[in-house]
Short mmCIF file of C-alpha atoms in Angstrom, two decimals:
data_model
loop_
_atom_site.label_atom_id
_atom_site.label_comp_id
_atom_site.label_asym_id
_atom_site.label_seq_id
_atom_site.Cartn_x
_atom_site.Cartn_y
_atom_site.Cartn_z
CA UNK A 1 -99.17 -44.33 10.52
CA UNK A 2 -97.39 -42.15 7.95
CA UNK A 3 -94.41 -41.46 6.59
CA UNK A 4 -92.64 -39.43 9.62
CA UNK A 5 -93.61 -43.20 11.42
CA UNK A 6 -92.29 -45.88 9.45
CA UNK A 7 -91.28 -49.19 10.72
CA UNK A 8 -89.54 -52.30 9.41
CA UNK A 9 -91.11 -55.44 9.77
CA UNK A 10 -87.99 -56.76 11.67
CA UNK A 11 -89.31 -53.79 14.53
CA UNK A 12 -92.40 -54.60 14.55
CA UNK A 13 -91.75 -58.13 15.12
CA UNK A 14 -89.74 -56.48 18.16
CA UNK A 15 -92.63 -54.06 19.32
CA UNK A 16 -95.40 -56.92 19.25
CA UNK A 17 -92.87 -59.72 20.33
CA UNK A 18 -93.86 -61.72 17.21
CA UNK A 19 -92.01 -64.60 14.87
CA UNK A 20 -90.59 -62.74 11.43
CA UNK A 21 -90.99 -64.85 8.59
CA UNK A 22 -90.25 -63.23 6.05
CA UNK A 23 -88.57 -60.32 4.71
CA UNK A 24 -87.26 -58.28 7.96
CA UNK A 25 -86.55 -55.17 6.38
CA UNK A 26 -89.19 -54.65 4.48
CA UNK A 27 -90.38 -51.22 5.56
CA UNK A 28 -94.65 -49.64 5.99
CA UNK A 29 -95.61 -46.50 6.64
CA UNK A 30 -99.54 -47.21 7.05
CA UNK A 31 -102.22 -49.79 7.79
CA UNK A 32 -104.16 -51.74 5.67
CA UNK A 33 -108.06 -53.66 5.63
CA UNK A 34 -106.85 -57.60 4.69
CA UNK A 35 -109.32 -58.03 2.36
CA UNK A 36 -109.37 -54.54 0.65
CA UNK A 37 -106.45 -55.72 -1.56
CA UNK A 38 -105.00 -52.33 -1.29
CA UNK A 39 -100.88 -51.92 -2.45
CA UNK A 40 -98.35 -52.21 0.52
CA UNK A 41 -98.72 -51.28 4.31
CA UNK A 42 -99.56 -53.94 7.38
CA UNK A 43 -102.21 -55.95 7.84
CA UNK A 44 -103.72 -58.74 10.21
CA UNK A 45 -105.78 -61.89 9.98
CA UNK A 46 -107.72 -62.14 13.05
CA UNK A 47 -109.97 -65.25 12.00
CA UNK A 48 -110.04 -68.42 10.47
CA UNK A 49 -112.19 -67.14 7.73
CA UNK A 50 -110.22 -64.59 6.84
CA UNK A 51 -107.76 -66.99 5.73
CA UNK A 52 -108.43 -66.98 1.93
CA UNK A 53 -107.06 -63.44 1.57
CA UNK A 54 -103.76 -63.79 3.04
CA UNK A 55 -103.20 -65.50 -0.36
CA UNK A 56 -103.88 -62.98 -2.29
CA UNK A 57 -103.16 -59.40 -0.36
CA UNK A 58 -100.99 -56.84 -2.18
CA UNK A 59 -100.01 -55.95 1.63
CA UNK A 60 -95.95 -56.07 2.55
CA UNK A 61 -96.82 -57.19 6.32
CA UNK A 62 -98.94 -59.68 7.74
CA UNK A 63 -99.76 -60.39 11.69
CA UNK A 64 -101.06 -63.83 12.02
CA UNK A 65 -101.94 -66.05 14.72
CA UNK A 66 -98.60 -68.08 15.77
CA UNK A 67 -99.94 -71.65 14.76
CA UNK A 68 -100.70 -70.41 11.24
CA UNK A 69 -99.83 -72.99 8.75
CA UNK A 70 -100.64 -71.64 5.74
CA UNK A 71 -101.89 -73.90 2.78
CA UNK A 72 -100.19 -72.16 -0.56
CA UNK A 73 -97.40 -69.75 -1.08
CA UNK A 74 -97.74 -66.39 0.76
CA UNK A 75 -96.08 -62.98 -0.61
CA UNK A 76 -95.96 -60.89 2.04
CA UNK A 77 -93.93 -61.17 5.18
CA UNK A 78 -95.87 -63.21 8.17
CA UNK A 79 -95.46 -61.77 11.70
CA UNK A 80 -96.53 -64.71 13.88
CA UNK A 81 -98.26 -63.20 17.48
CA UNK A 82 -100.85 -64.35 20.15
CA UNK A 83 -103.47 -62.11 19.10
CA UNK A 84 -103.25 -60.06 15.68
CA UNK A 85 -106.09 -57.64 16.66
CA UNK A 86 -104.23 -56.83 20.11
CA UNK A 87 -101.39 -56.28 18.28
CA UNK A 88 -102.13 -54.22 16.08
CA UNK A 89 -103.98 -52.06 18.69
CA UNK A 90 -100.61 -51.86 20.90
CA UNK A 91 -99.34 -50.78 17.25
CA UNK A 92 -101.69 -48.30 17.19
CA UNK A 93 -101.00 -46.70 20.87
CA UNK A 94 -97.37 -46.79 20.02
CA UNK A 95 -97.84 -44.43 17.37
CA UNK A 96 -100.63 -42.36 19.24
CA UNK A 97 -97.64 -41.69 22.24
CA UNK A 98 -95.49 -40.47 19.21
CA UNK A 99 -97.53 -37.86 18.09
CA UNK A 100 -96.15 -34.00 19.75
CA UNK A 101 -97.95 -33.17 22.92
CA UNK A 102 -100.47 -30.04 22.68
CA UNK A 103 -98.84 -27.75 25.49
CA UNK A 104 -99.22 -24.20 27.46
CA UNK A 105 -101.42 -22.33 27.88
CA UNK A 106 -103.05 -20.08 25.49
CA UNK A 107 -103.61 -15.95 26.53
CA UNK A 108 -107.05 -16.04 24.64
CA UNK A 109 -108.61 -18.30 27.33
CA UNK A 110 -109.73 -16.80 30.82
CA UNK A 111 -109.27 -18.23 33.98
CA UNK A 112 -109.88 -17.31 36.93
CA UNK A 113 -107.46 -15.82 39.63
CA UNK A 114 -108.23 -18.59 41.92
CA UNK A 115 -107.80 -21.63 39.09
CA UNK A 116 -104.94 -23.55 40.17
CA UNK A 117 -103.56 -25.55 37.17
CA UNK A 118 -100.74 -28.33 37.51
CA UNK A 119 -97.45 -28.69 35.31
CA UNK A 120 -97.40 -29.22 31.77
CA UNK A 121 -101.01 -28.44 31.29
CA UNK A 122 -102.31 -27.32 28.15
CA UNK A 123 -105.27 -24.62 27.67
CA UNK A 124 -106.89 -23.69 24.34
CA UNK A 125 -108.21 -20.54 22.82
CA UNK A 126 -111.40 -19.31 24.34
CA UNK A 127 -111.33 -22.16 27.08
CA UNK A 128 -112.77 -20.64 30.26
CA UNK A 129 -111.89 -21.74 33.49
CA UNK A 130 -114.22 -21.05 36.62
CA UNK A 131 -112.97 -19.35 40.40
CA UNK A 132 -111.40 -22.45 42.72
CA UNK A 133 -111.17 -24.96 39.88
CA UNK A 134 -108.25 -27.81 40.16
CA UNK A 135 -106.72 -29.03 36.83
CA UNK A 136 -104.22 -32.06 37.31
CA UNK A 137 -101.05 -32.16 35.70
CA UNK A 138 -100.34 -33.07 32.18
CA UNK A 139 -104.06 -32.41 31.29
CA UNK A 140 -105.56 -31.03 28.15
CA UNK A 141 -108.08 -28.56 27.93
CA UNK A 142 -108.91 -28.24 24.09
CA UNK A 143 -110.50 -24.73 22.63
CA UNK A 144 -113.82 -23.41 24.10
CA UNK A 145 -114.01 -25.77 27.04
CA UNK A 146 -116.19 -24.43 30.05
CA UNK A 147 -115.24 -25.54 33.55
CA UNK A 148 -117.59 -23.94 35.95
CA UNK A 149 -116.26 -22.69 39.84
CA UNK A 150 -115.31 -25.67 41.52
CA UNK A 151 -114.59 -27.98 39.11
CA UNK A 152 -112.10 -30.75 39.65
CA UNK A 153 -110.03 -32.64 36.52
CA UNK A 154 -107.42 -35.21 37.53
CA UNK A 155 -104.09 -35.65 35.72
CA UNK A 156 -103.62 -36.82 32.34
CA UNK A 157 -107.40 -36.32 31.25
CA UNK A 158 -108.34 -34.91 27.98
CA UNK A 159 -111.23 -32.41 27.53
CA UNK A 160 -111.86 -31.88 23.82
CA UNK A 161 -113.55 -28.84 22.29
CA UNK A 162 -116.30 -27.59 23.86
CA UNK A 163 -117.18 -29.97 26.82
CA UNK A 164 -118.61 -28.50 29.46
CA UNK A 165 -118.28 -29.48 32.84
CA UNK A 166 -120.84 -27.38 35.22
CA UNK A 167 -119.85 -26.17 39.14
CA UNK A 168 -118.71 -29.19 41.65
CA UNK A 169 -118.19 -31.66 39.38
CA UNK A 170 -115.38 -33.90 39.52
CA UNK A 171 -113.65 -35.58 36.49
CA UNK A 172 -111.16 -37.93 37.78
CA UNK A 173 -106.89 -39.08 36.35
CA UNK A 174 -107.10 -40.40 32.79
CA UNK A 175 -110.30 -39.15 31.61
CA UNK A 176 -111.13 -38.58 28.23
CA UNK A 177 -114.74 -36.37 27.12
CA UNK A 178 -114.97 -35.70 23.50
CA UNK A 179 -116.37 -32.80 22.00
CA UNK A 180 -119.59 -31.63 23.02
CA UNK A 181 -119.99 -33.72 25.68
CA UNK A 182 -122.28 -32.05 28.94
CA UNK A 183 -121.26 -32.99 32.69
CA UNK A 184 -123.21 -31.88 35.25
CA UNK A 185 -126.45 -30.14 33.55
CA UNK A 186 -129.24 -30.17 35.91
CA UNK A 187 -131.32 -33.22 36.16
CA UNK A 188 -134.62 -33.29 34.33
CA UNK A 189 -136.97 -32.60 37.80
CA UNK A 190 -140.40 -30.82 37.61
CA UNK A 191 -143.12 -31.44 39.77
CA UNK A 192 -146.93 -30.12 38.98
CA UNK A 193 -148.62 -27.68 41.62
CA UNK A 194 -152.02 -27.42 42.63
CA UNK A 195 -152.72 -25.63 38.94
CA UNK A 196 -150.94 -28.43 37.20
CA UNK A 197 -147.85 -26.06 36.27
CA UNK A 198 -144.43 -27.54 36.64
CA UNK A 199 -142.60 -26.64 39.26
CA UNK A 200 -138.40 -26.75 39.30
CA UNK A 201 -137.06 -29.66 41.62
CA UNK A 202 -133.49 -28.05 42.02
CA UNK A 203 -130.56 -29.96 41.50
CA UNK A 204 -127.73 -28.76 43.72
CA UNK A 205 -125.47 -32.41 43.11
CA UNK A 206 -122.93 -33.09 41.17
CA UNK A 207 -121.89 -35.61 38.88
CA UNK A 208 -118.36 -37.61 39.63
CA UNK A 209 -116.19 -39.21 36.66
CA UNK A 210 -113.87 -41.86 38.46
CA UNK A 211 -110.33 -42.31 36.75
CA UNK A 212 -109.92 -44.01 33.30
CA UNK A 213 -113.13 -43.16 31.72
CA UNK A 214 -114.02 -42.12 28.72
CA UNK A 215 -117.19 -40.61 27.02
CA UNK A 216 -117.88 -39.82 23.73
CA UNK A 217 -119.54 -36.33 21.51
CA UNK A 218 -122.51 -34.66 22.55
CA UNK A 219 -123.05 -37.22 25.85
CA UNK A 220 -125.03 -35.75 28.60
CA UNK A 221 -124.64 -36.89 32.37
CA UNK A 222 -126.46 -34.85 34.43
CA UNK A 223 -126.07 -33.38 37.98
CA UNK A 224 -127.96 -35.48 40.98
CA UNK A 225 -130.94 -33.88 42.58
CA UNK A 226 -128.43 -34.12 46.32
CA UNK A 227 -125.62 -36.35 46.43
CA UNK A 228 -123.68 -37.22 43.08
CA UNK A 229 -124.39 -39.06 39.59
CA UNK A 230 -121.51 -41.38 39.69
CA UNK A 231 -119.88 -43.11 36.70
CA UNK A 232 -117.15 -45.62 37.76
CA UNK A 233 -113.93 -46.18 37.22
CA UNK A 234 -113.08 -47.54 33.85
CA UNK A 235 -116.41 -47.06 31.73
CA UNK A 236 -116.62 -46.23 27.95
CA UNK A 237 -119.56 -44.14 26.68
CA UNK A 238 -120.20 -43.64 23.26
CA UNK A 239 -121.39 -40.51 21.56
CA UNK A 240 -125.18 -39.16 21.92
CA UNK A 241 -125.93 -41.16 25.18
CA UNK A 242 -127.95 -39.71 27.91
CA UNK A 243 -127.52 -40.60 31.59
CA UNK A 244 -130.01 -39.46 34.13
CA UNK A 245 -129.59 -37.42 37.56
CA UNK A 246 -128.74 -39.67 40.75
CA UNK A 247 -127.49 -42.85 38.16
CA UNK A 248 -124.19 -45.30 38.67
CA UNK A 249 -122.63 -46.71 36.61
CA UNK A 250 -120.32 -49.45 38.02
CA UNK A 251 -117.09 -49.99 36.37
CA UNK A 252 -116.02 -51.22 33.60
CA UNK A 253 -119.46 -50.97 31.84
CA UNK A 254 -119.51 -50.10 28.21
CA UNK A 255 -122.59 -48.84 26.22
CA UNK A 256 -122.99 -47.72 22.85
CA UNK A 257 -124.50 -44.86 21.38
CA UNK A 258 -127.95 -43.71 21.50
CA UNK A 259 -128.99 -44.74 25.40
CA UNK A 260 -131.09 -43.41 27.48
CA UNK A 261 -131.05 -44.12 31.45
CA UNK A 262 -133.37 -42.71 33.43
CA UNK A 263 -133.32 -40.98 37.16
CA UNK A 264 -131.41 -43.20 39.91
CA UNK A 265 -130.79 -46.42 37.91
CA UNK A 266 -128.36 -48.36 38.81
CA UNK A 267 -126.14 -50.38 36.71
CA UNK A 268 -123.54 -52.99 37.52
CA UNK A 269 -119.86 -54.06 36.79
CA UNK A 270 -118.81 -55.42 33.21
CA UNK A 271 -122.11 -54.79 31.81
CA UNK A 272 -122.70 -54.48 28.03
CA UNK A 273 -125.09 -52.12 26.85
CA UNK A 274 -125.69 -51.79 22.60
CA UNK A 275 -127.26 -49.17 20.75
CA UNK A 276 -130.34 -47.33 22.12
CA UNK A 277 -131.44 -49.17 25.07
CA UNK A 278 -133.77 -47.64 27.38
CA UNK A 279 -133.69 -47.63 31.01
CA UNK A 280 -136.73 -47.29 33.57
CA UNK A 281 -136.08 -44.90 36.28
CA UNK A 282 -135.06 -46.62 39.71
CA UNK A 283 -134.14 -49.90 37.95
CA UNK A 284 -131.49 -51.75 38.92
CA UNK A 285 -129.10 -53.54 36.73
CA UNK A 286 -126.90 -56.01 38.19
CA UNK A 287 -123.15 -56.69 37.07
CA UNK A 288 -121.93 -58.46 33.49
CA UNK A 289 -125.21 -58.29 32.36
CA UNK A 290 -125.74 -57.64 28.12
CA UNK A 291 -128.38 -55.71 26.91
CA UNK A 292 -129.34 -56.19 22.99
CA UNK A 293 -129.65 -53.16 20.94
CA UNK A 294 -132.76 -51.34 20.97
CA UNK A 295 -133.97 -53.11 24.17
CA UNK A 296 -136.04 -51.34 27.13
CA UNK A 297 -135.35 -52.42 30.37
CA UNK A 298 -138.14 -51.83 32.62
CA UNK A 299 -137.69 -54.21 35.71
CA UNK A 300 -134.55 -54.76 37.88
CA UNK A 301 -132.09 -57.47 36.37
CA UNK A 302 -129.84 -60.27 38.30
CA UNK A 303 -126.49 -60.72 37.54
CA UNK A 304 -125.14 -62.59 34.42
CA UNK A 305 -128.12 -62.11 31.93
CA UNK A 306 -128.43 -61.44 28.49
CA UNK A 307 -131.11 -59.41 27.62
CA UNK A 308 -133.04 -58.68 24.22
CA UNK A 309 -136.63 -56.88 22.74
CA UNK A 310 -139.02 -54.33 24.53
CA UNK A 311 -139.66 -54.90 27.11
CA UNK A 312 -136.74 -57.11 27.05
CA UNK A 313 -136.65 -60.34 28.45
CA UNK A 314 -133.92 -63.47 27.53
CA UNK A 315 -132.00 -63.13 24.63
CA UNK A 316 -132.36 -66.75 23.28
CA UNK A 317 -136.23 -66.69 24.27
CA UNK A 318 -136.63 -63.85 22.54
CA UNK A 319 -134.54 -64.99 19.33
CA UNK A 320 -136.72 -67.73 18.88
CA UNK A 321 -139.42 -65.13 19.09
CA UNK A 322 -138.20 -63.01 16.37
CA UNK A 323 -137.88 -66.17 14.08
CA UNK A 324 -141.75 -67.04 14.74
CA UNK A 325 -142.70 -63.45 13.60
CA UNK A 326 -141.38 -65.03 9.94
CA UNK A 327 -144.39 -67.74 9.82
CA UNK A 328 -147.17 -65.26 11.23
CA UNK A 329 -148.76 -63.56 7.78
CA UNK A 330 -148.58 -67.84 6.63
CA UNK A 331 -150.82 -68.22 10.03
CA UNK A 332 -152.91 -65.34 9.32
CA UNK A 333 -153.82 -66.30 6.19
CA UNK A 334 -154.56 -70.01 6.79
CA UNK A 335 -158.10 -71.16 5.69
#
């Protein structure tokens, strides 16, 4: 938020359908950590134990949860909601669909003759844009972005600076790629000869982004060997994660930064991946399963586990593990 945004807590009590109690026209222009104890702006108290500061925040504005009694005298104004956190992320998107729209098309990028770009599109400086590629309407292609020939990007998706998508790839409606980000590189296939050199496997697939995805900086999915790398609809990748030719990802998965999933592994719906967890090639992941950071996966997993260590096996097994470790130098060293 800033100053060309602000709100009175009598509108956001509108905007997030929340109880004022309080002073309604008290007015914010930004958003505040609870327990930072910083001067003015909105706040929210998401958990019992952050109860203690609500007493003593130097913040005007307050979400809290609805049944909130409080225990002593409260300065700021209270906004009683369902969920604070939600809230204050709806908050958050309100102002994001405030912000000016990036739009037309710069004469510093090059695109093809045969590019055929919808309404309302916007192209940055040095952006180049390949022979018979589709771009959907109301899409943004930031400065520096390659799209190679026969590239596909649905409506509404953001490319940042400098992603680049190679030839036949398809990124679907509501996409975002950050900067950096690599779609469609070839997959990493070699094979030795009889004189033990490596020989190029080449990789004429693709890779296919379904709608509503989004993938953070300096990701790489790369192109299948035949047929397509697939990553589902709705999945969130985070920055500096690698994904394997011939993968899929089912939807809805989310994984943290710092993965690496080998050739033609499979993952299911709703899974949970943390930071830096390794994938066998060919395994097969099953849906709403969590892996623990730092984990390597090595053998296929069912549905509904929760996985932790290397190579990883039950999360609560393997807690109990970890606390052992503690009493092993004591075992060591008995007489």
């Amino acid at each position: 938020m800033d100053e060309k945004l602000e709100m009175s807590a009598k509108q956001i009590a509108e905007l997030t359908h929340g109880k004022l109690d309080g002073e309604g026209q008290i007015v914010v222009n930004k958003i505040v950590k609870l327990e930072s104890n910083e001067v003015g702006g909105l706040t929210f108290a998401n958990s019992p134990k952050y109860e203690s500061f609500i007493y003593t925040s130097q913040a005007d504005i307050i979400l809290v949860y609805e049944n909130f009694v409080p225990k002593q005298s409260v300065k700021p104004t209270l906004i009683r909601v369902k969920n604070p956190q939600l809230e204050i992320v709806r908050l958050l998107q309100y102002y994001d669909s405030l912000r000016p729209e990036k739009m037309g098309v710069s004469p510093r990028a090059l695109i093809a003759s045969t590019a055929k770009l919808g309404k309302n599109v916007y192209v940055g400086d040095g952006a180049v844009i390949g022979e018979n590629v589709e771009v959907g309407d109301y899409a943004k292609i930031y400065p520096q972005v390659y799209l190679g020939d026969n590239v596909k990007v649905g409506t509404e998706t953001i490319l940042y600076a400098g992603v680049k998508i190679y030839e036949q790839c398809i990124v679907g409606a509501d996409c975002i790629l950050h900067a950096g980000c690599v779609i469609g590189a070839d997959g990493f296939g070699f094979m030795p000869n009889e004189q033990g050199i490596y020989e190029k496997i080449p990789q004429l697939g693709n890779v296919i982004i379904e709608d509503n995805v989004e993938i953070g900086a300096n990701s790489c999915i790369d192109r299948a060997m035949f047929g397509s790398t697939i990553i589902h609809k709705g999945c969130k990748i985070d920055n500096l994660n690698q994904i394997a030719h011939n993968c899929e990802i089912g939807e809805n998965t989310v994984m943290a930064a710092c993965c690496g999933i080998s050739g033609s592994v499979r993952i299911g719906k709703n899974c949970i991946f943390a930071g830096q967890v390794g994938v066998k090639d060919h395994v097969v992941i099953g849906d709403r399963v969590v892996i623990g950071s730092q984990s390597g996966i090595h053998k296929n997993v069912k549905n509904d586990q929760t996985l932790l260590g290397t190579p990883a096996i039950d999360g609560k097994k393997m807690m109990k593990i970890y606390a052992a470790m503690n009493f092993l130098p004591q075992l060591v060293n008995k007489e």
